[in-house]
PDB file of C-alpha atoms in Angstrom:
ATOM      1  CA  UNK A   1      19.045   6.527  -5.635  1.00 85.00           C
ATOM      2  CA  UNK A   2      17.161   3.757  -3.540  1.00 84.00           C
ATOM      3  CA  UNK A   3      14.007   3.003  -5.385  1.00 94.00           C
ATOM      4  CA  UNK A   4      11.517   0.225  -6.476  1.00 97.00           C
ATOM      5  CA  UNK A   5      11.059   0.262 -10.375  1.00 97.00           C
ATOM      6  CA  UNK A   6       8.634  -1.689 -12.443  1.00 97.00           C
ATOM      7  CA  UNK A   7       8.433  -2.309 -15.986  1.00 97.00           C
ATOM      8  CA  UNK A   8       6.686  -1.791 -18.196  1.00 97.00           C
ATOM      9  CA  UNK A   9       4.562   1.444 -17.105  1.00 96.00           C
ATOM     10  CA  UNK A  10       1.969   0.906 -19.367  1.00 97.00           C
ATOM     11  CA  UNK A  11       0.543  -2.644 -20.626  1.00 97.00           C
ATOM     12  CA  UNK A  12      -2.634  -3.300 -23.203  1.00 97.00           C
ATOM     13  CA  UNK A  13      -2.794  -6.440 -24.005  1.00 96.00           C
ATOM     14  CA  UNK A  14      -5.574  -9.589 -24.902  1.00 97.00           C
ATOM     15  CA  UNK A  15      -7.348 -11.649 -23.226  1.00 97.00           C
ATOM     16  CA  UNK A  16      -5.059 -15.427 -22.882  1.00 97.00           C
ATOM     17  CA  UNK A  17      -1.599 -13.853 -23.922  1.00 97.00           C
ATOM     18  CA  UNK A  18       0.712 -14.918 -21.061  1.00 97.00           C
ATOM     19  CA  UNK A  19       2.796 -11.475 -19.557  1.00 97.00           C
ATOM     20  CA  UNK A  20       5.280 -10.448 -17.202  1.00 98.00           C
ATOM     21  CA  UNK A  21       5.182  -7.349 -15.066  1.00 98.00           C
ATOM     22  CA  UNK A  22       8.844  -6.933 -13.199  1.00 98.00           C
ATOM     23  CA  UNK A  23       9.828  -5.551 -10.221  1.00 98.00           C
ATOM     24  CA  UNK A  24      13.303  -4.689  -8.807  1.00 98.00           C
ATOM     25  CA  UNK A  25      14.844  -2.973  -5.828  1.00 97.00           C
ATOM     26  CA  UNK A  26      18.089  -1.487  -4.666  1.00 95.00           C
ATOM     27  CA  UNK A  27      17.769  -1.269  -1.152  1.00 94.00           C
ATOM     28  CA  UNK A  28      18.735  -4.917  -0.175  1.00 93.00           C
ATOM     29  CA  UNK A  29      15.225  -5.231   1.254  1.00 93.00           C
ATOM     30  CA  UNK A  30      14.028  -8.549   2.318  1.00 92.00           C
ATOM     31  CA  UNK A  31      10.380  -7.981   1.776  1.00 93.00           C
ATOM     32  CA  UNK A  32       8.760  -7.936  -1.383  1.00 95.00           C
ATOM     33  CA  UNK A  33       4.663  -7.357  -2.484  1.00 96.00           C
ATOM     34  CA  UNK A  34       2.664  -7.096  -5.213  1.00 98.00           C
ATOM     35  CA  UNK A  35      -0.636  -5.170  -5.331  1.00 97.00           C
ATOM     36  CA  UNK A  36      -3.547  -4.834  -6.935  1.00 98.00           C
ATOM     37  CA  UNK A  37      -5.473  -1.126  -7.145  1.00 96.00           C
ATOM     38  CA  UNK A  38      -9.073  -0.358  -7.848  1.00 95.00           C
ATOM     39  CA  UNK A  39     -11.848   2.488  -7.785  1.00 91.00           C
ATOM     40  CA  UNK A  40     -13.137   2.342  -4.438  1.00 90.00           C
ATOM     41  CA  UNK A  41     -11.278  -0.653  -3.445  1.00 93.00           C
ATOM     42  CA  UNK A  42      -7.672   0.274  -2.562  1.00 92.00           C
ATOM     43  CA  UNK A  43      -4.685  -1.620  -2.668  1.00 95.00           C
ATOM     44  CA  UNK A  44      -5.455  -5.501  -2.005  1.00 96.00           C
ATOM     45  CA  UNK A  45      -2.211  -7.718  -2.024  1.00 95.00           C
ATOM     46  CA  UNK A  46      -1.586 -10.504  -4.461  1.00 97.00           C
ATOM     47  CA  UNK A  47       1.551 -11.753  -3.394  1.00 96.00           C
ATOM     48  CA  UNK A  48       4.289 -11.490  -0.733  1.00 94.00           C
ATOM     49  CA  UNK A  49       7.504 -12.423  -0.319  1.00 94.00           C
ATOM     50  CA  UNK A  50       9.800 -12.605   3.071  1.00 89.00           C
ATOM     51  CA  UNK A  51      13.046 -13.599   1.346  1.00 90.00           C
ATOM     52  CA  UNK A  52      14.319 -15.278  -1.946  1.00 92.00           C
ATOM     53  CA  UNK A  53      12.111 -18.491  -2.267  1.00 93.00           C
ATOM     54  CA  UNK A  54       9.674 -17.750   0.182  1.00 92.00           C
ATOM     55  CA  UNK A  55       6.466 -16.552  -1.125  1.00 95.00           C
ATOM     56  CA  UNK A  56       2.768 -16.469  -0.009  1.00 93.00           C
ATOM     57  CA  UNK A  57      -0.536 -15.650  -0.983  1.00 94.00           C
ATOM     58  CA  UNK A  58      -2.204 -12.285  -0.402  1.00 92.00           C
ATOM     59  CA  UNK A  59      -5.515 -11.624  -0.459  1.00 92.00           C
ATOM     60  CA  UNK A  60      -6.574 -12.143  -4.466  1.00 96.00           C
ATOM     61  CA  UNK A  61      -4.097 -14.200  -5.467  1.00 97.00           C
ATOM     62  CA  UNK A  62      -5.932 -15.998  -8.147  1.00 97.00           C
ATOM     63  CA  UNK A  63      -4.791 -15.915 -11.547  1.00 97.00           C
ATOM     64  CA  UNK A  64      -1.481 -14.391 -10.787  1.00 98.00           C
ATOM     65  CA  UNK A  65       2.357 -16.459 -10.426  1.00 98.00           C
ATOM     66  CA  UNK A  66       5.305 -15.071  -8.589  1.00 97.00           C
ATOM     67  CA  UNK A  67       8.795 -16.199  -7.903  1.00 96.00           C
ATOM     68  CA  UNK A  68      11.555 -14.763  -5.914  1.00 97.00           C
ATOM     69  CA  UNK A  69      14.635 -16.031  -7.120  1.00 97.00           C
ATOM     70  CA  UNK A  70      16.710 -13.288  -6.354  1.00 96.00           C
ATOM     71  CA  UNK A  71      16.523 -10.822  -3.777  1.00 95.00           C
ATOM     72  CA  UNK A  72      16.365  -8.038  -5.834  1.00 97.00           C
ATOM     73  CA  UNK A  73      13.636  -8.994  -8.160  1.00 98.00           C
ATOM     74  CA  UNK A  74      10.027  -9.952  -7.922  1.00 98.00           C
ATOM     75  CA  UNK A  75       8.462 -10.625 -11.140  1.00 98.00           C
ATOM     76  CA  UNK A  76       4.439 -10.821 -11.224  1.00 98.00           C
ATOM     77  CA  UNK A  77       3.183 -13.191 -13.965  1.00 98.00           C
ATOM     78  CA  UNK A  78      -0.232 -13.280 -15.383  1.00 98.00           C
ATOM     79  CA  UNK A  79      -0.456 -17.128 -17.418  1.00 96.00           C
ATOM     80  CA  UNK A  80      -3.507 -16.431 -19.223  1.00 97.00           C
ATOM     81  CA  UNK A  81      -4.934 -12.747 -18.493  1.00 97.00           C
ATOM     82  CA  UNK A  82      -8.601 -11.677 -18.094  1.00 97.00           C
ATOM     83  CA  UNK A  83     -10.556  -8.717 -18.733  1.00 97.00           C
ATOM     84  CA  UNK A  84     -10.916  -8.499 -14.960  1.00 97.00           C
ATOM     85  CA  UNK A  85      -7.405  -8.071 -14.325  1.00 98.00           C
ATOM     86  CA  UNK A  86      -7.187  -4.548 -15.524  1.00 98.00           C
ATOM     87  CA  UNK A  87      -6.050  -2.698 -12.887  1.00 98.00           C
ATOM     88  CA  UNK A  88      -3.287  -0.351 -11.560  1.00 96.00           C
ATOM     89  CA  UNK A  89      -0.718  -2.773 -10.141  1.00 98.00           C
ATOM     90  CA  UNK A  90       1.981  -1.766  -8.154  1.00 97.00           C
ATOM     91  CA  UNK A  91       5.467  -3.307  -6.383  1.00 97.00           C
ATOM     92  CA  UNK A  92       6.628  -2.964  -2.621  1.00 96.00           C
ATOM     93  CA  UNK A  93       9.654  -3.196  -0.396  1.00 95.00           C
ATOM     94  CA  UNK A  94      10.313  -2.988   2.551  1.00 90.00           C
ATOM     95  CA  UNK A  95      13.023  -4.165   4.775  1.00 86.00           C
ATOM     96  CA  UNK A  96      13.224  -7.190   7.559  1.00 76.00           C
ATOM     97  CA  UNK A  97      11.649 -10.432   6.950  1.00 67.00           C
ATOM     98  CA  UNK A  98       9.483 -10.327  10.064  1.00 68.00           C
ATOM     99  CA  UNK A  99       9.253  -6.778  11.091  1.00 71.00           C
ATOM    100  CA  UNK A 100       6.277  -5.413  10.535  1.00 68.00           C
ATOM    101  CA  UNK A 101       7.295  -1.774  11.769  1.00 73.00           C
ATOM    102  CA  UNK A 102       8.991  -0.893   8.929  1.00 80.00           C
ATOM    103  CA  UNK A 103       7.077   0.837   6.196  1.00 86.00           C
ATOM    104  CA  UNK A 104       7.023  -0.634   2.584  1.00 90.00           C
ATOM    105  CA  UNK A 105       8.488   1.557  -0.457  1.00 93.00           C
ATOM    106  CA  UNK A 106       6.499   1.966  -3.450  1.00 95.00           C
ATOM    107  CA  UNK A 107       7.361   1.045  -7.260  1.00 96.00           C
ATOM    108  CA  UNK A 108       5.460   3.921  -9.501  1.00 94.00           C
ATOM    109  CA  UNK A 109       3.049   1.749 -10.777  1.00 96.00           C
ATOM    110  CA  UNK A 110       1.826  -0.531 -13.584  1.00 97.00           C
ATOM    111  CA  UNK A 111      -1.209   0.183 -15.589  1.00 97.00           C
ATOM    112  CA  UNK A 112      -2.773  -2.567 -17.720  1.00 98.00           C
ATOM    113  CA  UNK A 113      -5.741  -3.594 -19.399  1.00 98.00           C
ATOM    114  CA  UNK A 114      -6.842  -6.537 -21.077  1.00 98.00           C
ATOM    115  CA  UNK A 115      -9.061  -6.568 -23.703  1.00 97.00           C
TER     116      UNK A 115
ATOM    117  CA  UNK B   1      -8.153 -11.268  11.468  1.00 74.00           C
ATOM    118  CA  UNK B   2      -6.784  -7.826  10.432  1.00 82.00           C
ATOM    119  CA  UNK B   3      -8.794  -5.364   8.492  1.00 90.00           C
ATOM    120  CA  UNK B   4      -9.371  -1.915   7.984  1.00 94.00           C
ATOM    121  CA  UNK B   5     -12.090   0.551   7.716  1.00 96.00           C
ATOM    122  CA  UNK B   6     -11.428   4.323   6.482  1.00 97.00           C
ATOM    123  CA  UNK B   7     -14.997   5.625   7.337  1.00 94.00           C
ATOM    124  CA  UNK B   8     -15.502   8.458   4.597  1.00 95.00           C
ATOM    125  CA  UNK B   9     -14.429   7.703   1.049  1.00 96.00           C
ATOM    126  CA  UNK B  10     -14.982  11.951   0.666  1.00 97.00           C
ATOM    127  CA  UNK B  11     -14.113  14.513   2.878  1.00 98.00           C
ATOM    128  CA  UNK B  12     -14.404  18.425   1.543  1.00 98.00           C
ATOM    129  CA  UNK B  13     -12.666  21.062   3.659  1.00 98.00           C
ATOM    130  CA  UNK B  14     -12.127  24.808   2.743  1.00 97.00           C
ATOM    131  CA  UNK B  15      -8.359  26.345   2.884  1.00 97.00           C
ATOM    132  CA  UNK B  16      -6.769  26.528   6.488  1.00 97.00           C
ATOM    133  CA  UNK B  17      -9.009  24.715   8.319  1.00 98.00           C
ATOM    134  CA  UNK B  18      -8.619  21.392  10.256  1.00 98.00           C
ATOM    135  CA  UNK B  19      -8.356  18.168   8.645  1.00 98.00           C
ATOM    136  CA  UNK B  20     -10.082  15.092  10.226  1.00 98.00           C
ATOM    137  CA  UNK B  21      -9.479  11.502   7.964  1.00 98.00           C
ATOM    138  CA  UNK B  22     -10.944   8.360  10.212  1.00 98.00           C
ATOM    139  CA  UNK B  23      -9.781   5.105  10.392  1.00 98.00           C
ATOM    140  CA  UNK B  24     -10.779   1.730  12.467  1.00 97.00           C
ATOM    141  CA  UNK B  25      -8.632  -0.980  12.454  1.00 94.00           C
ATOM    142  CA  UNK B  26      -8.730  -4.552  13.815  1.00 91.00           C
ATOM    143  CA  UNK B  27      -6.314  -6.755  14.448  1.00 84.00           C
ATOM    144  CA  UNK B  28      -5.392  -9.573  16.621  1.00 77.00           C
ATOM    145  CA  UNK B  29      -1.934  -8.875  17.337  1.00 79.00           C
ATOM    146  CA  UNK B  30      -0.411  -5.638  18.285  1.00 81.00           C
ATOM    147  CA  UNK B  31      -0.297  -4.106  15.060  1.00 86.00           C
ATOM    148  CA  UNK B  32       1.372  -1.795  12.906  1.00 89.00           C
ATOM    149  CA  UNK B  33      -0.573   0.801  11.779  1.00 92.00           C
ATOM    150  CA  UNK B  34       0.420   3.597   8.562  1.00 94.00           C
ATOM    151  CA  UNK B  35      -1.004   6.522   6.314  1.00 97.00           C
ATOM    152  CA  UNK B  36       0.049   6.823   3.129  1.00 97.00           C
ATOM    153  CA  UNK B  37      -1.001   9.387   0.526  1.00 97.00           C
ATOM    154  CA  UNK B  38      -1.432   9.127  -3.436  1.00 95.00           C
ATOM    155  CA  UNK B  39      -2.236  12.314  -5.024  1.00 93.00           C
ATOM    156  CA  UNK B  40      -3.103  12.546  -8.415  1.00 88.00           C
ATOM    157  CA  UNK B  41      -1.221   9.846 -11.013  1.00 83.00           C
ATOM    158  CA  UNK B  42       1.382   9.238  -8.831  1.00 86.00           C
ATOM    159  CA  UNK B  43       2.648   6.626  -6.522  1.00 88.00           C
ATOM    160  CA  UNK B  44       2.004   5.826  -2.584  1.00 94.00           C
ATOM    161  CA  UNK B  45       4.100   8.003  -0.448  1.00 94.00           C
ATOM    162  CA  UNK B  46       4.164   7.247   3.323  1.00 94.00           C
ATOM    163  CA  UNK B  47       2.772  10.180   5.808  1.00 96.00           C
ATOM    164  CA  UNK B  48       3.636   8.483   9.178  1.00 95.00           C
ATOM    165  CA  UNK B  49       3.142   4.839  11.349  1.00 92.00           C
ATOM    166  CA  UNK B  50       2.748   3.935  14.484  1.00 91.00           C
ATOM    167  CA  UNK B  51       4.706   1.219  15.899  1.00 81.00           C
ATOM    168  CA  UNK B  52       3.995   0.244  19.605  1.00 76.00           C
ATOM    169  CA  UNK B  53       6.231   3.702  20.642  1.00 74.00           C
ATOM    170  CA  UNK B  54       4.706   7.056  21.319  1.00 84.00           C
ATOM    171  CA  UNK B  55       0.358   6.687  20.958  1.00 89.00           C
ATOM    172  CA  UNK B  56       0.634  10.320  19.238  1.00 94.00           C
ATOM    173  CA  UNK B  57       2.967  10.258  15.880  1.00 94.00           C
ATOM    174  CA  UNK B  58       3.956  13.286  13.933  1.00 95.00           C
ATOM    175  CA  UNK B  59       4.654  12.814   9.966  1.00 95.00           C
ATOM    176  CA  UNK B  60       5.397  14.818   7.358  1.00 95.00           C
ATOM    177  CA  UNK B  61       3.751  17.767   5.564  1.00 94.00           C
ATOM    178  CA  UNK B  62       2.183  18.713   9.283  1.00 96.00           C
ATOM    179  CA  UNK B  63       0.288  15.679   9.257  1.00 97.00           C
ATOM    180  CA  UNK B  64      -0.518  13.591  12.935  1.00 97.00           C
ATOM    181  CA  UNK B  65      -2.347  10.638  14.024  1.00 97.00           C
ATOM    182  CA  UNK B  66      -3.038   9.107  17.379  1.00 95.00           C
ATOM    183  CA  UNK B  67      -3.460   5.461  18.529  1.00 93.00           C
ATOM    184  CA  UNK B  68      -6.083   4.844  20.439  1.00 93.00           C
ATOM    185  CA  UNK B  69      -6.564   0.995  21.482  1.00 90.00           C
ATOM    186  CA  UNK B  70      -9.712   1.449  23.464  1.00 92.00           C
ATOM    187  CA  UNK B  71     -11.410   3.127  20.397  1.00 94.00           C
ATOM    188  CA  UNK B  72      -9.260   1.169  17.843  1.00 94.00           C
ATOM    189  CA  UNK B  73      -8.614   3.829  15.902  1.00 96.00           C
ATOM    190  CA  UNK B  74      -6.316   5.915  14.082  1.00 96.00           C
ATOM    191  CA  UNK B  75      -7.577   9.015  12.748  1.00 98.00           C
ATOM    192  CA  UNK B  76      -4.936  11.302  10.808  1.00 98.00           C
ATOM    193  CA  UNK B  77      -5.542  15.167  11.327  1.00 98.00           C
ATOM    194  CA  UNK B  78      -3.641  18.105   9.948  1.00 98.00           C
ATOM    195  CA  UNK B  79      -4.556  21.562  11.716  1.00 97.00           C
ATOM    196  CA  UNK B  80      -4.490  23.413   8.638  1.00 97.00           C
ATOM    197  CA  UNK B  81      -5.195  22.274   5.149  1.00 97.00           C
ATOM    198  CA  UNK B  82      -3.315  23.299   2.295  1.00 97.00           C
ATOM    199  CA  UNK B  83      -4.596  22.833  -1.182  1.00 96.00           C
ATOM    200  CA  UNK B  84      -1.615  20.595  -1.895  1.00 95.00           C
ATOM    201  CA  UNK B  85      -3.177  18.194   0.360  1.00 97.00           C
ATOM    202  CA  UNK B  86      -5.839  17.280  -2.309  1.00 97.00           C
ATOM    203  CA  UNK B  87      -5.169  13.772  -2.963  1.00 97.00           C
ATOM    204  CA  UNK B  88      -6.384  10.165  -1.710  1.00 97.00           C
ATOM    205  CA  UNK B  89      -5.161   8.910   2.123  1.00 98.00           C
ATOM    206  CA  UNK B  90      -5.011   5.566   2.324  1.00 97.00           C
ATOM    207  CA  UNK B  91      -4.959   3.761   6.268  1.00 97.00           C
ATOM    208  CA  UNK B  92      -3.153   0.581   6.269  1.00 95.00           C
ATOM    209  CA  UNK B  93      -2.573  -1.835   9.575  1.00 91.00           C
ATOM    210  CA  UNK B  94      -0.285  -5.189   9.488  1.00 87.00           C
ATOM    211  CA  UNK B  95       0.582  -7.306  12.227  1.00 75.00           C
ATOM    212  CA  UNK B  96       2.935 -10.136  13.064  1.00 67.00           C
ATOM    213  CA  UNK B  97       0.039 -12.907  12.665  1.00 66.00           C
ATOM    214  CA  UNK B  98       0.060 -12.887   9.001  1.00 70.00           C
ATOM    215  CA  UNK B  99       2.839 -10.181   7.882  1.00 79.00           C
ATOM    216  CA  UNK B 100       0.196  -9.261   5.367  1.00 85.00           C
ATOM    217  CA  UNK B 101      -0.574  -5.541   5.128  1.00 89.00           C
ATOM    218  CA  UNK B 102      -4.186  -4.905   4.681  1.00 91.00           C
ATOM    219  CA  UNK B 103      -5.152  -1.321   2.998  1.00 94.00           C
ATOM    220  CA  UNK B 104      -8.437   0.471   3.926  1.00 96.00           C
ATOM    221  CA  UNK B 105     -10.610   1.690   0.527  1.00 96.00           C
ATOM    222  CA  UNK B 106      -9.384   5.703   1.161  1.00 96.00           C
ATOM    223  CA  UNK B 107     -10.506   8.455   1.635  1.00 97.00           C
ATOM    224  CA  UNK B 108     -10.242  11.253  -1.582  1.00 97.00           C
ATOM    225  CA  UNK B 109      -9.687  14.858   0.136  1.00 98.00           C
ATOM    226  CA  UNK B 110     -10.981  17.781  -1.443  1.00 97.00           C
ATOM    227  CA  UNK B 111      -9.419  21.177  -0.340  1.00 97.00           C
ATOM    228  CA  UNK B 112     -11.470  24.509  -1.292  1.00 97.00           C
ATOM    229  CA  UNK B 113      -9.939  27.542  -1.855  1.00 94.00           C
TER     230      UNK B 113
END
């Protein structure tokens, strides 16, 4: 089944204490994003990706790392996390590295919270 | 720039009537333009886009929204609502400046029986 999964689902964790969220696809998509979702905000992007080793920022990039190593897997890291990064976070894909017609897929989601 | 502006963050409708969600858009390339929905505790699924082809574009679940460059808009409408349409409709435009895709705030549809 083609999807975009994310682990963990669920995340509480404290303030400073350096975590990982991944992300990994099995459509051979190019394309890889990370976003961010808030009450009355919507989704703002962190991160993209257009292909292994290419990454840029999104819109609220700060305080978040990415790599792309593979082109599979797109692994959001938080080095020292702050109450104001609780949020619902969630992983894209899409395919093509410059086409923007194509829509993105959706990973199911990531709650965390910092305390 | 590209951004996007969903102009109700509410909308209430009863049973079978017509559904009307609004969205501006602006964006200095010819964009790409998409509705997605999220209902309840669940992820973003994607209703239907518009991609430079037909100005009118049919999606899923009887859903349709038409590009209108003058007015840059794209409003999604439904003729009938269903009460499994509750949920939140996010409008979301990206373009070939940036590659970035820029999500509007959404708009959280109510459906009375």
């Amino acid at each position: 089944e083609a999807q975009v999964t994310q682990n963990p689902r669920y995340l509480i964790t404290v303030t400073g204490k350096k975590l990982t969220v991944t992300c990994s696809q099995n459509m051979n998509h190019e394309y890889m994003s990370w976003y961010r979702q808030d009450p009355g905000l919507g989704l703002r992007q962190i991160y993209y990706s257009m292909n292994v080793e290419v990454t840029d920022k999104g819109d609220v990039p700060e305080g978040y790392k990415v790599s792309r190593k593979e082109k599979r897997n797109f692994p959001l890291i938080l080095e020292s996390p702050s109450p104001n990064q609780t949020s619902l976070y969630f992983c894209a894909s899409r395919t093509g590295t410059y086409e923007i017609n194509y829509e993105q897929y959706f990973g199911p989601g990531t709650r965390l919270t910092v305390t | 720039a590209q951004s996007v502006t969903q102009l109700d963050s509410h909308v209430s409708v009863s049973e079978g009537t017509p559904v009307l969600l609004r969205c501006n858009y602006s964006s200095s390339y010819s964009p790409s333009l998409f509705w997605y929905v999220q209902h309840p505790n669940k992820g973003l699924q994607l209703l239907l886009k518009y991609t430079s082809a037909a100005t009118l574009v049919k999606g899923i679940n009887g859903f349709e929204a038409e590009f209108k460059k003058s007015e840059t808009s794209f409003h999604l409408t439904k003729p009938s609502a269903h009460m499994s349409d509750a949920a939140e409709y996010f409008c979301v435009v990206s373009d070939g400046g940036t590659y970035k895709y820029i999500f509007g705030t959404g708009t959280r549809l109510k459906v009375l029986a």
